[in-house]
mmCIF file of C-alpha atoms and ligand atoms in Angstrom:
data_model
loop_
_atom_site.group_PDB
_atom_site.id
_atom_site.type_symbol
_atom_site.label_atom_id
_atom_site.label_comp_id
_atom_site.label_asym_id
_atom_site.label_seq_id
_atom_site.Cartn_x
_atom_site.Cartn_y
_atom_site.Cartn_z
ATOM 1 C CA ALA A 1 89.818 185.653 212.719
ATOM 2 C CA GLN A 2 88.786 183.396 209.901
ATOM 3 C CA THR A 3 89.390 184.569 206.362
ATOM 4 C CA HIS A 4 86.802 183.655 203.780
ATOM 5 C CA TYR A 5 88.191 183.155 200.351
ATOM 6 C CA PRO A 6 85.726 182.540 197.592
ATOM 7 C CA THR A 7 85.641 178.746 196.872
ATOM 8 C CA HIS A 8 86.919 179.221 193.361
ATOM 9 C CA LEU A 9 90.057 180.800 194.650
ATOM 10 C CA ARG A 10 90.862 178.082 197.202
ATOM 11 C CA GLY A 11 93.447 175.418 196.741
ATOM 12 C CA ARG A 12 96.504 174.900 194.672
ATOM 13 C CA ILE A 13 97.165 177.168 191.756
ATOM 14 C CA ASP A 14 96.904 175.053 188.691
ATOM 15 C CA LEU A 15 95.856 175.396 185.041
ATOM 16 C CA ALA A 16 92.197 174.875 185.856
ATOM 17 C CA MET A 17 92.287 177.684 188.424
ATOM 18 C CA VAL A 18 94.091 180.013 186.095
ATOM 19 C CA GLN A 19 91.497 179.259 183.338
ATOM 20 C CA ARG A 20 88.706 179.955 185.802
ATOM 21 C CA LEU A 21 90.228 183.209 186.900
ATOM 22 C CA LEU A 22 90.797 184.511 183.361
ATOM 23 C CA ALA A 23 87.500 183.088 182.020
ATOM 24 C CA ASP A 24 89.510 180.889 179.844
ATOM 25 C CA ASP A 25 91.040 183.764 177.841
ATOM 26 C CA LEU A 26 94.729 182.748 178.147
ATOM 27 C CA ILE A 27 95.815 183.796 174.680
ATOM 28 C CA SER A 28 95.160 187.527 175.050
ATOM 29 C CA ILE A 29 97.718 187.730 178.001
ATOM 30 C CA ASP A 30 100.764 189.564 176.721
ATOM 31 C CA ARG A 31 103.259 188.169 179.310
ATOM 32 C CA TRP A 32 103.158 185.521 181.841
ATOM 33 C CA TYR A 33 105.325 185.729 184.960
ATOM 34 C CA LEU A 34 105.441 182.278 186.510
ATOM 35 C CA CYS A 35 107.170 182.387 189.931
ATOM 36 C CA GLY A 36 107.341 179.628 192.566
ATOM 37 C CA PRO A 37 108.416 176.093 193.305
ATOM 38 C CA SER A 38 109.607 174.252 190.226
ATOM 39 C CA ASP A 39 106.604 171.751 190.264
ATOM 40 C CA LEU A 40 104.063 174.515 190.164
ATOM 41 C CA VAL A 41 105.964 176.596 187.552
ATOM 42 C CA THR A 42 106.691 173.625 185.227
ATOM 43 C CA THR A 43 103.078 172.335 185.471
ATOM 44 C CA LEU A 44 101.715 175.704 184.678
ATOM 45 C CA ARG A 45 104.172 176.277 181.906
ATOM 46 C CA GLU A 46 103.305 172.995 180.156
ATOM 47 C CA GLY A 47 99.594 173.524 180.732
ATOM 48 C CA LEU A 48 99.753 177.002 179.214
ATOM 49 C CA ALA A 49 101.871 175.828 176.367
ATOM 50 C CA SER A 50 99.346 173.000 175.643
ATOM 51 C CA GLU A 51 96.567 175.633 175.582
ATOM 52 C CA GLY A 52 98.524 177.496 172.805
ATOM 53 C CA VAL A 53 100.408 180.171 174.812
ATOM 54 C CA SER A 54 103.878 180.641 173.300
ATOM 55 C CA THR A 55 106.762 179.801 175.667
ATOM 56 C CA GLU A 56 108.417 182.988 174.509
ATOM 57 C CA ARG A 57 105.742 184.984 176.307
ATOM 58 C CA MET A 58 106.453 183.227 179.634
ATOM 59 C CA ASN A 59 108.959 184.493 182.141
ATOM 60 C CA ILE A 60 109.899 182.077 184.803
ATOM 61 C CA GLU A 61 111.540 182.251 188.186
ATOM 62 C CA LEU A 62 112.060 179.082 190.180
ATOM 63 C CA PHE A 63 112.361 178.783 193.872
ATOM 64 C CA ARG A 64 115.101 176.347 194.238
ATOM 65 C CA GLY A 65 114.232 173.316 196.299
ATOM 66 C CA ALA A 66 116.643 170.927 198.045
ATOM 67 C CA GLY A 67 116.570 168.441 195.211
ATOM 68 C CA ARG A 68 118.830 169.017 192.269
ATOM 69 C CA SER A 69 118.947 166.700 189.301
ATOM 70 C CA ALA A 70 121.943 164.445 188.991
ATOM 71 C CA PRO A 71 124.932 166.001 187.309
ATOM 72 C CA VAL A 72 125.226 165.118 183.666
ATOM 73 C CA ASN A 73 128.960 165.478 183.406
ATOM 74 C CA ASN A 74 130.115 162.948 180.887
ATOM 75 C CA VAL A 75 133.842 163.773 181.160
ATOM 76 C CA PRO A 76 135.802 163.459 184.392
ATOM 77 C CA ASN A 77 137.774 166.710 184.084
ATOM 78 C CA SER A 78 137.752 169.333 181.397
ATOM 79 C CA LYS A 79 139.500 172.526 180.520
ATOM 80 C CA ILE A 80 137.272 175.457 179.858
ATOM 81 C CA ALA A 81 138.360 178.640 178.022
ATOM 82 C CA ILE A 82 136.152 181.516 179.114
ATOM 83 C CA ARG A 83 135.848 184.746 177.188
ATOM 84 C CA LEU A 84 134.355 187.507 179.301
ATOM 85 C CA SER A 85 134.555 191.308 178.752
ATOM 86 C CA GLY A 86 137.344 190.864 176.140
ATOM 87 C CA THR A 87 139.603 188.705 178.411
ATOM 88 C CA GLU A 88 140.371 185.013 177.953
ATOM 89 C CA HIS A 89 140.651 182.789 180.978
ATOM 90 C CA THR A 90 141.439 179.071 181.079
ATOM 91 C CA VAL A 91 140.206 177.069 184.016
ATOM 92 C CA ASP A 92 139.870 173.448 185.084
ATOM 93 C CA LEU A 93 136.459 172.118 185.616
ATOM 94 C CA ALA A 94 135.974 169.166 188.011
ATOM 95 C CA ALA A 95 133.401 166.460 187.427
ATOM 96 C CA GLY A 96 129.902 167.560 188.414
ATOM 97 C CA GLU A 97 130.646 171.269 188.312
ATOM 98 C CA THR A 98 128.809 173.558 186.061
ATOM 99 C CA VAL A 99 130.579 176.026 183.735
ATOM 100 C CA LEU A 100 129.412 178.939 185.885
ATOM 101 C CA GLU A 101 130.646 177.293 189.117
ATOM 102 C CA SER A 102 134.090 176.770 187.662
ATOM 103 C CA ALA A 103 134.229 180.396 186.482
ATOM 104 C CA LEU A 104 133.124 181.743 189.896
ATOM 105 C CA LYS A 105 135.596 179.479 191.775
ATOM 106 C CA ASN A 106 138.373 181.050 189.691
ATOM 107 C CA ASN A 107 137.253 184.553 190.502
ATOM 108 C CA ILE A 108 135.840 185.225 186.994
ATOM 109 C CA ASP A 109 133.090 187.749 187.341
ATOM 110 C CA ALA A 110 130.567 185.773 185.245
ATOM 111 C CA PRO A 111 126.910 187.043 185.321
ATOM 112 C CA TYR A 112 124.174 184.998 187.028
ATOM 113 C CA ALA A 113 120.983 185.517 189.089
ATOM 114 C CA CYS A 114 118.602 182.622 189.565
ATOM 115 C CA LEU A 115 120.978 179.665 189.198
ATOM 116 C CA GLY A 116 117.863 177.619 188.300
ATOM 117 C CA GLY A 117 117.908 177.811 184.544
ATOM 118 C CA ALA A 118 115.086 180.317 184.537
ATOM 119 C CA CYS A 119 116.421 183.930 184.059
ATOM 120 C CA GLY A 120 118.921 183.676 181.243
ATOM 121 C CA THR A 121 121.414 186.017 182.977
ATOM 122 C CA CYS A 122 124.186 183.397 182.711
ATOM 123 C CA LYS A 123 123.804 182.930 178.985
ATOM 124 C CA ALA A 124 126.906 182.456 176.908
ATOM 125 C CA ARG A 125 127.778 180.796 173.577
ATOM 126 C CA ILE A 126 129.762 177.587 173.239
ATOM 127 C CA THR A 127 132.223 178.058 170.377
ATOM 128 C CA THR A 128 134.300 174.916 170.816
ATOM 129 C CA GLY A 129 133.335 171.623 172.324
ATOM 130 C CA ALA A 130 129.914 170.803 173.806
ATOM 131 C CA VAL A 131 127.981 170.856 177.092
ATOM 132 C CA SER A 132 124.795 169.355 178.290
ATOM 133 C CA MET A 133 122.216 171.453 180.262
ATOM 134 C CA GLU A 134 120.447 170.174 183.320
ATOM 135 C CA GLN A 135 117.420 172.306 182.623
ATOM 136 C CA ASN A 136 116.555 175.253 180.450
ATOM 137 C CA PHE A 137 113.531 177.501 180.944
ATOM 138 C CA ALA A 138 115.147 180.665 179.573
ATOM 139 C CA LEU A 139 116.468 180.109 176.092
ATOM 140 C CA ASN A 140 114.328 179.477 173.050
ATOM 141 C CA SER A 141 115.133 176.843 170.479
ATOM 142 C CA ALA A 142 116.661 179.338 168.069
ATOM 143 C CA GLU A 143 119.160 180.442 170.720
ATOM 144 C CA VAL A 144 120.027 176.845 171.594
ATOM 145 C CA GLU A 145 120.554 176.096 167.865
ATOM 146 C CA ALA A 146 122.880 179.103 167.617
ATOM 147 C CA GLY A 147 125.053 177.512 170.360
ATOM 148 C CA PHE A 148 123.782 179.529 173.394
ATOM 149 C CA VAL A 149 123.672 177.808 176.725
ATOM 150 C CA LEU A 150 122.778 178.673 180.380
ATOM 151 C CA THR A 151 126.215 178.293 182.009
ATOM 152 C CA CYS A 152 124.575 177.713 185.475
ATOM 153 C CA GLN A 153 123.080 174.487 183.994
ATOM 154 C CA SER A 154 125.951 173.431 181.676
ATOM 155 C CA HIS A 155 128.231 170.386 182.132
ATOM 156 C CA PRO A 156 130.909 169.788 179.582
ATOM 157 C CA THR A 157 130.623 166.654 177.475
ATOM 158 C CA THR A 158 133.947 167.125 175.691
ATOM 159 C CA PRO A 159 137.408 167.498 177.330
ATOM 160 C CA THR A 160 137.839 171.103 176.130
ATOM 161 C CA VAL A 161 135.097 173.695 175.797
ATOM 162 C CA THR A 162 135.225 177.371 174.869
ATOM 163 C CA VAL A 163 132.588 179.574 176.370
ATOM 164 C CA ASP A 164 131.974 183.087 175.115
ATOM 165 C CA TYR A 165 130.021 185.489 177.322
ATOM 166 C CA ASP A 166 130.666 188.339 175.006
ATOM 167 C CA SER A 167 128.764 187.029 171.880
HETATM 168 S S1 LIG B 202 121.592 182.163 186.373
HETATM 169 FE FE1 LIG B 202 119.465 182.285 185.727
HETATM 170 S S2 LIG B 202 119.499 180.858 184.074
HETATM 171 FE FE2 LIG B 202 121.506 180.691 184.837
#
């Protein structure tokens, strides 16, 4: 059986289609939930932002594709102090690993969900040293300025880093 979709609903979901569907009234939407492959989600997110929708009103979930951006680890090996539920752990982190990966490898029960920089579950604060994030769709600029990072996206750029999941 052939399904007949109205012409204006056919094709790839892009900003133009969303604008058609919502009669161009993007601003009155309280919350956006963008979920799908990263191309689709990032394109829509940028498009909505350029139309004046605040990124704080967008929730994002990425379907993780095969491609992952190149690791941005600037230091070959680093030592990470991890504070979680009142306990301090010190672990070694190999080049290319994320802070979250090194925690999980060492049986530290660090929180995570999407592993794609989108949900914010893995958020923690860097209190010593520095990291660089592959991508960040979950933290706003005030949080980043306050030292929060997404540990699933974070690669140390200093030989020692302290990560606080409790703050
Ligand atoms: S686990 Fe979702 S942002 Fe890190």
